[in-house]
Structure formats: C-alpha cells, structure tokens
Amino acid sequence: MIQYILECIAFQLLFLVIYDFFLKKETFFQWNRVYLIGTFVLSLVLPWVKIEAFKQQVPQTIARYPEYLWGLQNEAVVVQVQESVSWNLTWQEGVFYGGMLLASLFFILKIRQLYLLRKSGEKISYPLFTQIVIENSSIAFSFFKSIFIGDKVLKMKHDAIIAHELVHIKQRHTYDLLFFEFMRIVGWFNPLVYVYQNRISELHEFIADVQVSKEHKSDHYEQLLAQVFQTEHISFINQFFTQSLIKKRIIMLQKSKSKKVWQLKYLLLVPMVLGMLLYTSCEVDPKSDSKETIDSTSLKSSLEFSYAVVDEAPIFPGCEDAEDKRACFNEKIQQHIGKHFNYPQEAQDANIEGRVSVMFNINSEGIIENIKLRGPDKLLEDEVERIIKRLPKMTPGKNDGVAVNVPFSIPVQFKLDDGDDSDVEEELYLNEGDIPFAVVDEVPVFPGCEDAADKRTCFNEKMELHISKNFNYPKAAQEAGIQGRVSTMFMITSEGKIENIKMRGPDKLLENEVERIMKRLPNMTPGKQKGKAVNVPYSIPVTFKLKIEENQTSETGRMQVQGNLVNDGLKTYYKGKVSDELNMGIPGVDIIVQGTERAVISDFEGNFTIQIEEGKILKFEFEGLPSLNLKAKS
C-alpha cells in the first residue's frame, strides 16, 4: 500500500509540473479542467494497470537462503484462533485513520456553515437557481443550484455577479470541488490534493469570467472585480469575491485568446502516460538468470555461523542475564509471536490453516532484515511477516569475538479451533499431512482406477493418458525451435483437488501449455495415511520434442545428485540437490531411505534434506527418468 501511495503522489507531481509549466497560462480553460480531473484519476488508476506488451522482467537480486537453513531449529509455534480477536492497529494505521477522522470533521463543519447560512437567509426561488440573501453581508458564492448573496451586494449592480455564479451552476463546478474535498479526506497527508483543488478552483473562476465578459462590457466587469468585498472561507464553494484571485482573474481577462496550435501541448501527456505504464508493468522475475544467493553476497560469512553453531547467539532484549541465552531467545521469540498474533479473519472465513516457515537475518547490528516466508496462503504469510517486523533490535551474535550476521528460522502453525489438540504433534510429524506419492499408504485414486488391482500403476497410466489426450505443442514454440523437458509439480489435496501447480522448463510457452493441461485434471479420491486423508505432492515431466530426423535418436535423460552428510549435533541429515543432465533442478523427486518408510520430495529448486544414518541407501525415483541409488557417506 505504501508503494501504491508513493507512486500516486509521484504521478500527480509529474502531471502538475506539466500543467504549471506548459498549460496553466493558456486560455484553454475547459481543456485544462478535463486535464486536471483526468490526470488525478489517472494517477489513482495507473499503479494498478499492467500492460502485457510493456511487461519487462526485472531480475530478482534479493539474496535467497539455501534450503538446508530452513527449519533447522525450533518447534512450530502453534497459534489458534481465539473466540474474540482483538482489533490490532499499528501506529501507522492509527495515524492514517486519525487523519481521515479529523479531515471528515472539518468537512462536516464546512457543511454546517453552509446549512446555517441557508437557514438564516431569505430564500427566493427562480427557474434556474435559488437565491439566498444574507443580511448585513457582502458575500457572493454558489453551491450546487443555490446562490448565496449578501444584501450589500444587491444594492449595487449585481446582475454580472449572478450571471457569473450561474455559469458555475450550469457547468456543475461544485461536483469538481466536492470530488477533491473527498480526496482530501482519504489522502489528507498528500499535499498535492490541495494543489489540485486550488488549480481547479482558479479554472472555475476563469471559465465563468470569460462567459460573463461576453455579455457585459469587459471594463465594467474588471472594475467590479477590482473592488474588495467580504468573503467566507469555505474551500469547496465558488466564491465570487476572493481577494487572492482578483489579480489573476483580471490578468486572464486581458489576455489574448491562445492560438489553437498550442493545443498540441496536451500531447505531452502521451509519452508521460506511456512511461508510467512502462514503469507499472515492470515485474520481478522469480526465475531470473540472476541466481544470487546469500552464498554469493556479502552475507556469506554469516552463513558460516548459523544460529546452531555461532559462538555467541544473538540476545533478545530481556535475556542479557539469562543463564541459557539460546533457550531464553527461543522462549522470547515464541512469546512475541503469541502476543502479537492475529489470525486473519479472511483466512478464518476461508478455513485456511497450516504452517508458515519464516526465516530472517539478525545482522551484525542486531537489526532484523531479509524476511522470507513459505506458507499455504499469502494471508498467513503476510500475518507472520507483520509479526516478525515488530521484533525489537537484538544484541548481535558473535563468532571469535566479532559481530556477525545470523540467520534464524521458526515455523508458525496456524490452526483453527476445532476443540481437539490431540493430533497437533502427529500433524507436525506428518509435515502437515504432505506425504510423498511413493510412500503414502493409499495413493490418490484417479477416476477410472477405483477397481484397479494396482492403483499406483493405474494412476501413472491415467496421468500419461490425460497428458497425451490434452497435449498441444504451441505453434509459437515450434516456429522458434523451442523444445525440452518441463518438470511439473502439484498437490493433490486432502479433498482430492489439484492445487499449487508449479512448472520448470526451458521456456514460458512450454510451461504455460503444461499448466493448461494440469488445470484440466479431474478431482481425485484423496490419498490416505493411517486412514486419514492427506495432501500428496505429485510430479511428472512432460517432454516437448520437435520431429526427430532419421539419423537422430531420442534421449531419455538421467538424474544426478550432489550433496553431503551434515550433523547438527543430534541427528545426521543428507542435504543435496537433484538435477538433470543439463544441471537443472528437478522438483518433486521421491527420495526414500531404503528399508524404511522415511521419505521426502525435492523442492521446486531440486533441493532436499532427509534424516539418514551413514551407510544407508537413498533411492531417487522420478516418473520418466531412470531410478538412482546412492549410498550416504561422508
């Protein structure tokens, strides 16, 4: 939201610069009126517009944490929705809404001023307007179809004043001013709203003056303007006698009409808007070739001192005198999460729950930075990010007496209150119900496989049949000679639905085609583990191959694994990456410790971590590629 506000203000500033330097002194008053209102509305809309033809992929250069750092320490902080959730308001939100409230009160006071004037005045109805005569006053202004005029003005020649105010009424200038008045309430902090309202108010006077001067002699009209009269300070009404505007109005009346050729100045708006659209259409490319990780940045030294092994762990405020500062740190973190936790109402209404893994860096100055999140839904991730951003400044961790950066991770479990907490530990053990396809007790059942003797084999056959039936090699990819393997990974949820489809391939054209095919998969009978419906991740490669010449042979491809054993002091893990013959990570590979039921799947980058004893055999299985066995050794 802050980015949106800043973009709106920046666009408004550019529009106003063009107006003040190139358009303000011209006599194209109606054009300028459209320009001011139109550009203000454009500034509110443009940040949301994304033009496909203008889209540019901006490399993402933010450091990423290596896979093995996620979740090395700490049990999940389980937070449940409470019966009554307090309304948490940040100080920024408090200031924003407080400003809106004050601006609304000022607006109400202005309306009350008008109401009291109308109530105290003498009303005379005419076909086009209602005249309200104010006793012992020299005011003259219009509001909608009412003209407020002082009795002192009536004693002089006032027909020109009435004609002036009628122009405001006929051209509905009050609507323009009210629009900006409401924008002042919403954007009370934005000084450019006030500038816009001031500019449009000036234009209204110029427009009315030009119309009246055609019917009344200009010299008499200018003499009338030159007199000093009493005015009421109500910002959104058209006041005839405004001393600060009198000189400008007289100068504009004496000014020669602008030549039509100068209307070409409005074309300056075209490149300006195109530039803004180009800016707003740019987006970060998460698959950019700029694969900068923390290992390749200035943070590399900090990764040599992860929280588990750093000599002196960061100190949470209040833990300075604790005997076990690490334990105190973990306890304080959990207390902080519990204190500031607020289960998003929208997530509750949609029955969204699950674990959000969060990792952040406590830098060498003790400041929290580079927050990364993984969770089942953006609503939950945003809530965890809000909580972590409220962490206080720490005493930084040290290694060999030198302050260092220390990455820290902790999972936050969102759980709807079902009155039964007995299965919390089991859910954590089952990784929130995500069981690899290779080891789940009962695999998901593809429609048509209900009576099959081997449902696992039937599932794979039906999947290949579905891909073959719906396959359509994109014409643009054929013409560009694009081919290769697209690895796709998706979740078959505990309700049998296909969700969280991810693809990795040589080109977006091929990835889009695979995504289209996977979105057409039918609902399944969900997989089960120990009789309970669970989420089952599944992956399959789709190979796009242009016509093979007679002297060519098709390549099957192969898997390769890079990794090593890591001991955290309690358990031994094998941490590695599965890739293909082109060194591209393969997502969704089933990795099983042979002779056990222990299994994981590789993530979207092909990375994995699995607990294993040295000397045990790891089996790697992926549909469409030969299986691979690997002995875990140092």
Coordinates of C-alpha atoms in Angstrom, one line a residue, residues 59-526:
P59 CA 15.9 -9.7 -12.3
Q60 CA 15.4 -10.5 -8.7
T61 CA 18.6 -9.9 -6.9
I62 CA 17.5 -10.3 -3.3
A63 CA 19.6 -12.9 -1.5
R64 CA 17.9 -16.3 -1.0
Y65 CA 18.5 -18.6 1.9
P66 CA 19.9 -22.1 1.0
E67 CA 17.4 -24.9 1.6
Y68 CA 19.3 -26.5 4.4
L69 CA 18.8 -23.5 6.7
W70 CA 15.0 -23.7 6.7
G71 CA 13.7 -25.2 9.9
L72 CA 17.0 -26.5 11.4
Q73 CA 15.9 -25.3 14.8
N74 CA 12.8 -24.7 16.8
E75 CA 9.5 -26.5 17.0
A76 CA 6.5 -24.8 15.5
V77 CA 4.7 -22.1 17.4
V78 CA 1.1 -23.3 17.3
V79 CA -1.3 -20.4 17.4
Q80 CA -5.1 -20.9 17.4
V81 CA -7.9 -18.6 16.5
Q82 CA -9.4 -17.1 19.7
E83 CA -13.2 -16.7 20.2
S84 CA -12.8 -13.0 20.3
V85 CA -9.9 -11.4 18.3
S86 CA -8.8 -8.0 19.5
W87 CA -8.6 -5.3 16.9
N88 CA -4.8 -4.8 16.4
L89 CA -3.9 -1.4 14.9
T90 CA -0.4 -0.4 14.1
W91 CA 0.7 3.2 14.9
Q92 CA 0.9 3.9 11.1
E93 CA -2.7 2.8 10.7
G94 CA -3.7 4.8 13.8
V95 CA -2.2 8.0 12.3
F96 CA -3.8 7.3 8.9
Y97 CA -7.3 6.7 10.2
G98 CA -6.9 9.5 12.8
G99 CA -6.1 12.0 10.0
M100 CA -9.1 10.8 8.0
L101 CA -11.3 11.3 11.0
L102 CA -10.1 14.9 11.5
A103 CA -10.5 15.7 7.8
S104 CA -14.0 14.3 7.9
L105 CA -14.8 16.6 10.9
F106 CA -13.5 19.6 9.1
F107 CA -15.7 18.7 6.1
I108 CA -18.7 18.4 8.3
L109 CA -18.0 21.8 9.9
K110 CA -18.0 23.3 6.4
I111 CA -21.3 21.7 5.5
R112 CA -22.7 23.0 8.8
Q113 CA -21.5 26.5 7.9
L114 CA -23.5 26.3 4.7
Y115 CA -26.5 24.9 6.5
L116 CA -26.6 27.8 9.0
L117 CA -26.2 30.4 6.2
R118 CA -29.1 28.8 4.3
K119 CA -31.2 28.7 7.4
S120 CA -30.6 32.3 8.3
G121 CA -31.0 33.8 4.8
E122 CA -34.1 34.8 2.9
K123 CA -34.9 32.3 0.1
I124 CA -36.1 33.5 -3.4
S125 CA -36.8 30.8 -6.0
Y126 CA -36.0 31.3 -9.7
P127 CA -36.4 28.8 -12.6
L128 CA -32.6 28.1 -12.8
F129 CA -31.5 28.7 -9.2
T130 CA -32.4 29.6 -5.6
Q131 CA -31.2 32.9 -4.3
I132 CA -30.4 33.1 -0.6
V133 CA -30.0 36.7 0.6
I134 CA -27.7 37.0 3.7
E135 CA -28.4 40.0 5.9
N136 CA -25.7 42.6 6.5
S137 CA -23.2 40.8 4.4
S138 CA -21.1 41.2 1.1
I139 CA -20.7 37.5 0.3
A140 CA -21.3 36.1 -3.1
F141 CA -20.9 32.4 -4.0
S142 CA -22.7 29.4 -5.3
F143 CA -23.2 25.8 -4.1
F144 CA -25.0 23.4 -6.4
K145 CA -28.1 25.3 -7.5
S146 CA -28.1 27.8 -4.7
I147 CA -26.5 31.3 -5.0
F148 CA -25.7 32.9 -1.6
I149 CA -25.5 36.7 -1.9
G150 CA -25.2 39.5 0.7
D151 CA -27.8 42.3 0.9
K152 CA -25.0 44.8 0.4
V153 CA -24.2 43.3 -3.0
L154 CA -27.9 43.6 -4.0
K155 CA -27.7 47.4 -3.5
M156 CA -25.1 47.7 -6.3
K157 CA -25.2 46.5 -9.9
H158 CA -25.2 42.7 -9.2
D159 CA -26.5 41.2 -12.4
A160 CA -23.0 40.4 -13.6
I161 CA -22.3 38.6 -10.3
I162 CA -25.5 36.5 -10.7
A163 CA -24.5 35.7 -14.3
H164 CA -21.1 34.6 -13.1
E165 CA -22.5 32.3 -10.4
L166 CA -25.0 30.8 -13.0
V167 CA -22.0 29.6 -15.1
H168 CA -20.8 27.7 -12.0
I169 CA -24.2 26.2 -11.6
K170 CA -24.7 25.3 -15.2
Q171 CA -21.3 23.7 -15.6
R172 CA -21.6 21.8 -12.2
H173 CA -18.4 23.1 -10.8
T174 CA -19.5 22.2 -7.3
Y175 CA -19.0 18.5 -8.2
D176 CA -15.4 19.1 -9.1
L177 CA -14.6 20.8 -5.8
L178 CA -16.5 18.1 -3.8
F179 CA -14.6 15.4 -5.6
F180 CA -11.3 16.9 -4.4
E181 CA -12.8 17.6 -1.0
F182 CA -13.4 13.8 -0.6
M183 CA -9.9 13.1 -1.9
R184 CA -8.6 15.4 0.9
I185 CA -10.3 13.2 3.4
V186 CA -8.9 10.0 2.1
G187 CA -5.5 11.5 1.2
W188 CA -5.2 14.1 3.9
F189 CA -1.5 13.5 4.1
N190 CA -1.0 14.3 0.4
P191 CA -0.2 18.0 -0.2
L192 CA -0.8 17.6 -4.0
V193 CA -4.6 17.1 -3.4
Y194 CA -4.8 20.6 -2.1
V195 CA -2.8 21.9 -5.0
Y196 CA -5.1 20.2 -7.4
Q197 CA -8.2 21.7 -5.7
N198 CA -6.6 25.1 -5.8
R199 CA -5.9 24.8 -9.5
I200 CA -9.4 23.6 -10.4
S201 CA -10.9 26.4 -8.3
E202 CA -8.9 29.0 -10.3
L203 CA -10.1 27.5 -13.5
H204 CA -13.7 27.7 -12.5
E205 CA -13.3 31.4 -12.0
F206 CA -11.6 31.9 -15.3
I207 CA -14.3 29.9 -17.1
A208 CA -17.1 31.9 -15.5
D209 CA -15.3 35.3 -16.2
V210 CA -14.9 34.5 -19.9
Q211 CA -18.6 33.7 -20.2
V212 CA -19.8 36.8 -18.4
S213 CA -17.4 39.2 -20.2
K214 CA -19.0 38.2 -23.5
E215 CA -22.4 39.6 -22.2
H216 CA -21.1 42.5 -20.1
K217 CA -18.6 45.1 -21.0
S218 CA -15.2 44.0 -20.0
D219 CA -14.1 47.3 -18.5
H220 CA -17.1 47.4 -16.2
Y221 CA -16.6 43.8 -15.2
E222 CA -12.9 44.4 -14.4
Q223 CA -13.9 47.4 -12.3
L224 CA -16.3 45.2 -10.3
L225 CA -13.6 42.6 -9.7
A226 CA -11.2 45.3 -8.5
Q227 CA -13.4 46.1 -5.5
V228 CA -12.7 44.5 -2.2
F229 CA -15.5 42.5 -0.6
Q230 CA -16.1 40.3 2.4
T231 CA -15.6 36.5 1.7
E232 CA -16.4 33.3 3.6
H233 CA -13.6 30.8 3.9
I234 CA -15.2 27.6 2.7
S235 CA -12.7 25.8 0.4
F236 CA -15.1 23.9 -1.8
I237 CA -17.5 26.7 -2.8
N238 CA -17.2 29.0 -5.8
Q239 CA -16.7 32.5 -4.2
F240 CA -17.1 35.5 -6.5
F241 CA -15.0 37.8 -4.3
T242 CA -11.8 36.1 -3.4
Q243 CA -9.0 38.7 -3.0
S244 CA -6.2 36.3 -3.7
L245 CA -7.7 35.5 -7.1
I246 CA -8.8 39.0 -8.2
K247 CA -5.5 40.0 -9.8
K248 CA -5.2 36.7 -11.6
R249 CA -8.7 37.0 -13.0
I250 CA -8.2 40.5 -14.3
I251 CA -4.9 39.5 -16.0
M252 CA -6.6 36.4 -17.6
L253 CA -9.5 38.6 -18.8
Q254 CA -7.0 41.0 -20.5
K255 CA -5.0 38.1 -22.0
S256 CA -5.4 37.3 -25.7
K257 CA -7.0 34.1 -26.7
S258 CA -4.4 31.3 -27.1
K259 CA -3.8 30.0 -30.6
K260 CA -5.3 26.6 -31.4
V261 CA -1.8 25.3 -32.4
W262 CA -0.8 25.4 -28.7
Q263 CA -3.4 22.7 -28.0
L264 CA -0.6 20.4 -29.2
K265 CA 0.9 20.9 -25.8
Y266 CA -1.6 18.4 -24.4
L267 CA 0.3 15.7 -26.5
L268 CA 3.0 15.9 -23.8
L269 CA 0.6 13.7 -21.8
V270 CA 1.0 10.8 -24.2
P271 CA 4.7 10.0 -23.6
M272 CA 4.2 10.7 -19.9
V273 CA 1.4 8.2 -19.6
L274 CA 3.3 5.6 -21.7
G275 CA 6.4 6.0 -19.4
M276 CA 4.2 5.5 -16.4
L277 CA 2.6 2.4 -17.9
L278 CA 6.1 1.0 -18.7
Y279 CA 7.1 1.5 -15.1
T280 CA 4.0 0.0 -13.6
S281 CA 4.1 -3.0 -16.0
C282 CA 7.6 -4.0 -14.9
E283 CA 7.7 -7.0 -12.6
V284 CA 10.2 -9.0 -10.7
D285 CA 11.1 -12.3 -12.4
P286 CA 11.4 -15.0 -9.8
K287 CA 13.1 -17.3 -12.4
S288 CA 15.6 -14.8 -13.5
D289 CA 19.0 -16.0 -14.5
S290 CA 20.4 -13.7 -11.8
K291 CA 20.6 -16.5 -9.2
E292 CA 22.2 -14.5 -6.5
T293 CA 22.1 -16.4 -3.2
I294 CA 23.4 -15.5 0.2
D295 CA 26.4 -17.7 -0.6
S296 CA 27.4 -15.2 -3.3
T297 CA 26.8 -12.0 -1.4
S298 CA 28.4 -10.1 1.5
L299 CA 26.3 -12.3 3.8
K300 CA 28.3 -15.3 3.0
S301 CA 30.4 -15.0 6.1
S302 CA 27.2 -15.0 8.3
L303 CA 26.2 -18.4 6.9
E304 CA 29.3 -20.0 8.3
F305 CA 27.8 -19.1 11.7
S306 CA 24.2 -20.3 11.7
Y307 CA 22.3 -19.9 14.9
A308 CA 23.0 -23.5 15.9
V309 CA 26.8 -23.1 15.8
V310 CA 27.6 -19.4 16.3
D311 CA 29.8 -18.9 19.3
E312 CA 27.5 -16.3 20.9
A313 CA 23.9 -16.4 19.8
P314 CA 22.0 -13.0 19.3
I315 CA 20.5 -11.8 22.6
F316 CA 16.8 -11.0 22.8
P317 CA 16.1 -7.9 25.0
G318 CA 15.5 -9.3 28.5
C319 CA 17.8 -12.2 28.1
E320 CA 21.0 -10.4 28.9
D321 CA 21.3 -12.1 32.4
A322 CA 19.8 -15.4 31.4
E323 CA 21.9 -18.5 32.1
D324 CA 21.0 -20.1 28.8
K325 CA 20.6 -17.3 26.4
R326 CA 19.7 -19.6 23.4
A327 CA 16.8 -21.1 25.4
C328 CA 15.7 -17.6 26.5
F329 CA 15.9 -16.3 22.9
N330 CA 13.6 -19.1 21.7
E331 CA 11.2 -18.6 24.6
K332 CA 11.1 -14.8 23.9
I333 CA 10.5 -15.3 20.2
Q334 CA 7.6 -17.6 20.9
Q335 CA 6.2 -15.2 23.5
H336 CA 6.5 -12.4 20.9
I337 CA 4.6 -14.4 18.3
G338 CA 1.9 -15.3 20.8
K339 CA 1.5 -11.7 22.0
H340 CA 1.2 -10.1 18.5
F341 CA -0.6 -12.9 16.8
N342 CA -3.9 -12.1 15.0
Y343 CA -5.5 -14.8 12.9
P344 CA -6.7 -13.0 9.7
Q345 CA -10.5 -13.0 9.6
E346 CA -10.4 -13.7 5.8
A347 CA -8.3 -16.8 6.4
Q348 CA -10.7 -18.0 9.1
D349 CA -13.7 -17.5 6.8
A350 CA -12.0 -19.5 4.1
N351 CA -10.9 -22.2 6.6
I352 CA -7.2 -21.6 5.7
E353 CA -4.7 -23.1 8.2
G354 CA -1.3 -24.6 8.1
R355 CA 2.4 -23.9 8.8
V356 CA 4.2 -20.8 7.7
S357 CA 8.0 -21.2 7.8
V358 CA 9.8 -17.9 8.3
M359 CA 13.5 -17.1 8.1
F360 CA 15.1 -13.8 8.7
N361 CA 18.6 -12.4 9.3
I362 CA 19.8 -10.8 12.5
N363 CA 22.5 -8.7 11.1
S364 CA 25.8 -7.6 12.7
E365 CA 24.0 -4.5 14.1
G366 CA 21.2 -6.6 15.7
I367 CA 18.6 -5.4 13.2
I368 CA 16.0 -7.8 11.6
E369 CA 16.2 -7.9 7.8
N370 CA 15.7 -10.1 4.7
I371 CA 12.5 -11.8 5.9
K372 CA 11.5 -14.8 3.8
L373 CA 8.3 -16.8 4.2
R374 CA 6.8 -20.1 3.0
G375 CA 3.2 -21.0 3.8
P376 CA 0.0 -22.4 2.4
D377 CA -1.5 -18.9 1.7
K378 CA -0.5 -15.3 1.3
L379 CA -2.9 -14.2 4.0
L380 CA -1.0 -16.3 6.6
E381 CA 2.4 -15.3 5.2
D382 CA 1.5 -11.6 5.5
E383 CA 0.4 -12.0 9.1
V384 CA 3.7 -13.7 10.1
E385 CA 5.7 -11.0 8.2
R386 CA 3.8 -8.3 10.2
I387 CA 4.7 -10.1 13.5
I388 CA 8.4 -10.5 12.6
K389 CA 8.7 -6.9 11.5
R390 CA 7.7 -5.9 15.1
L391 CA 10.7 -7.8 16.6
P392 CA 12.9 -5.5 18.7
K393 CA 16.6 -4.7 18.0
M394 CA 18.8 -7.5 19.3
T395 CA 22.3 -7.7 20.7
P396 CA 24.1 -9.2 17.6
G397 CA 25.6 -12.7 17.6
K398 CA 29.4 -13.1 17.7
N399 CA 31.9 -15.5 16.4
D400 CA 35.5 -15.3 17.5
G401 CA 34.5 -12.0 19.3
V402 CA 33.4 -10.4 16.0
A403 CA 29.7 -9.4 15.4
V404 CA 28.3 -11.5 12.6
N405 CA 25.0 -11.9 10.7
V406 CA 23.0 -14.8 12.0
P407 CA 20.1 -16.4 10.0
F408 CA 17.2 -17.7 12.2
S409 CA 14.1 -19.7 11.2
I410 CA 11.0 -20.7 13.1
P411 CA 7.7 -22.2 11.9
V412 CA 4.4 -20.7 12.9
Q413 CA 1.4 -23.1 12.9
F414 CA -2.0 -21.6 12.2
K415 CA -4.7 -23.8 13.5
L416 CA -8.5 -23.2 13.5
D417 CA -10.0 -24.1 16.9
D418 CA -11.8 -27.5 16.5
G419 CA -11.7 -28.2 20.2
D420 CA -9.2 -31.1 19.8
D421 CA -5.5 -30.5 20.2
S422 CA -4.6 -34.2 20.4
D423 CA -3.4 -34.5 16.9
V424 CA -1.1 -31.5 16.8
E425 CA 2.1 -33.5 17.3
E426 CA 1.0 -36.0 14.7
E427 CA 0.3 -33.2 12.2
L428 CA 3.8 -31.8 12.7
Y429 CA 5.3 -35.2 12.4
L430 CA 3.5 -35.8 9.1
N431 CA 4.7 -32.4 7.8
E432 CA 1.1 -31.1 7.9
G433 CA -0.3 -34.1 6.0
D434 CA 2.0 -33.9 3.0
I435 CA 3.0 -37.5 2.2
P436 CA 5.2 -38.3 -0.9
F437 CA 3.4 -40.3 -3.5
A438 CA 6.0 -43.1 -3.4
V439 CA 5.3 -44.0 0.3
V440 CA 1.7 -42.9 1.1
D441 CA -0.4 -45.8 2.4
E442 CA -3.2 -45.3 -0.1
V443 CA -2.4 -43.3 -3.2
P444 CA -4.9 -40.8 -4.6
V445 CA -7.3 -42.6 -7.0
F446 CA -7.6 -41.3 -10.5
P447 CA -11.2 -41.5 -11.8
G448 CA -11.5 -44.9 -13.5
C449 CA -8.9 -46.6 -11.3
E450 CA -11.3 -47.4 -8.4
D451 CA -11.4 -51.2 -9.2
A452 CA -7.7 -51.5 -10.4
A453 CA -5.6 -54.1 -8.6
D454 CA -2.6 -51.7 -8.6
K455 CA -3.9 -48.2 -8.1
R456 CA -0.4 -46.7 -8.1
T457 CA 0.4 -48.0 -11.6
C458 CA -3.1 -47.1 -12.8
F459 CA -2.7 -43.6 -11.6
N460 CA 0.5 -43.1 -13.5
E461 CA -1.0 -44.6 -16.7
K462 CA -4.1 -42.4 -16.5
M463 CA -1.9 -39.4 -15.9
E464 CA 0.1 -40.1 -19.0
L465 CA -3.1 -40.7 -21.0
H466 CA -4.5 -37.4 -19.8
I467 CA -1.4 -35.5 -20.9
S468 CA -1.3 -37.2 -24.3
K469 CA -5.0 -36.5 -24.8
N470 CA -4.9 -32.8 -24.0
F471 CA -1.4 -32.2 -25.4
N472 CA -1.0 -29.3 -27.9
Y473 CA 2.5 -28.3 -28.9
P474 CA 2.4 -24.4 -29.0
K475 CA 2.8 -23.2 -32.6
A476 CA 5.0 -20.3 -31.5
A477 CA 7.3 -22.7 -29.7
Q478 CA 7.6 -24.9 -32.8
E479 CA 8.4 -22.0 -35.0
A480 CA 11.1 -20.8 -32.6
G481 CA 12.5 -24.3 -32.4
I482 CA 11.9 -24.5 -28.6
Q483 CA 11.9 -28.0 -27.1
G484 CA 12.8 -29.7 -23.9
R485 CA 11.5 -31.1 -20.7
V486 CA 9.0 -29.3 -18.4
S487 CA 9.0 -30.6 -14.9
T488 CA 5.7 -30.1 -13.2
M489 CA 4.8 -30.5 -9.6
F490 CA 1.3 -30.1 -8.0
M491 CA -0.5 -31.0 -4.8
I492 CA -3.4 -33.5 -4.7
T493 CA -5.1 -32.1 -1.5
S494 CA -6.9 -34.0 1.2
E495 CA -10.1 -33.1 -0.6
G496 CA -8.9 -34.6 -3.9
K497 CA -8.4 -31.2 -5.6
I498 CA -5.4 -30.2 -7.8
E499 CA -3.6 -27.1 -6.3
N500 CA -0.3 -25.3 -6.2
I501 CA 0.8 -26.2 -9.7
K502 CA 4.4 -25.3 -10.4
M503 CA 6.4 -25.7 -13.6
R504 CA 10.1 -25.6 -14.6
G505 CA 11.1 -25.7 -18.2
P506 CA 13.2 -24.2 -21.0
D507 CA 10.6 -21.6 -22.0
K508 CA 7.4 -19.9 -20.7
L509 CA 5.4 -21.1 -23.8
L510 CA 6.0 -24.8 -22.8
E511 CA 5.4 -24.1 -19.1
N512 CA 2.0 -22.4 -20.0
E513 CA 0.9 -25.4 -22.0
V514 CA 1.7 -27.9 -19.2
E515 CA -0.1 -25.7 -16.7
R516 CA -3.1 -25.7 -19.0
I517 CA -3.1 -29.5 -19.1
M518 CA -2.7 -29.9 -15.4
K519 CA -5.6 -27.5 -14.7
R520 CA -7.8 -29.8 -16.6
L521 CA -7.1 -32.8 -14.3
P522 CA -10.3 -34.1 -12.7
N523 CA -10.9 -34.2 -8.9
M524 CA -9.4 -37.4 -7.4
T525 CA -10.2 -39.6 -4.4
P526 CA -7.7 -38.2 -1.9

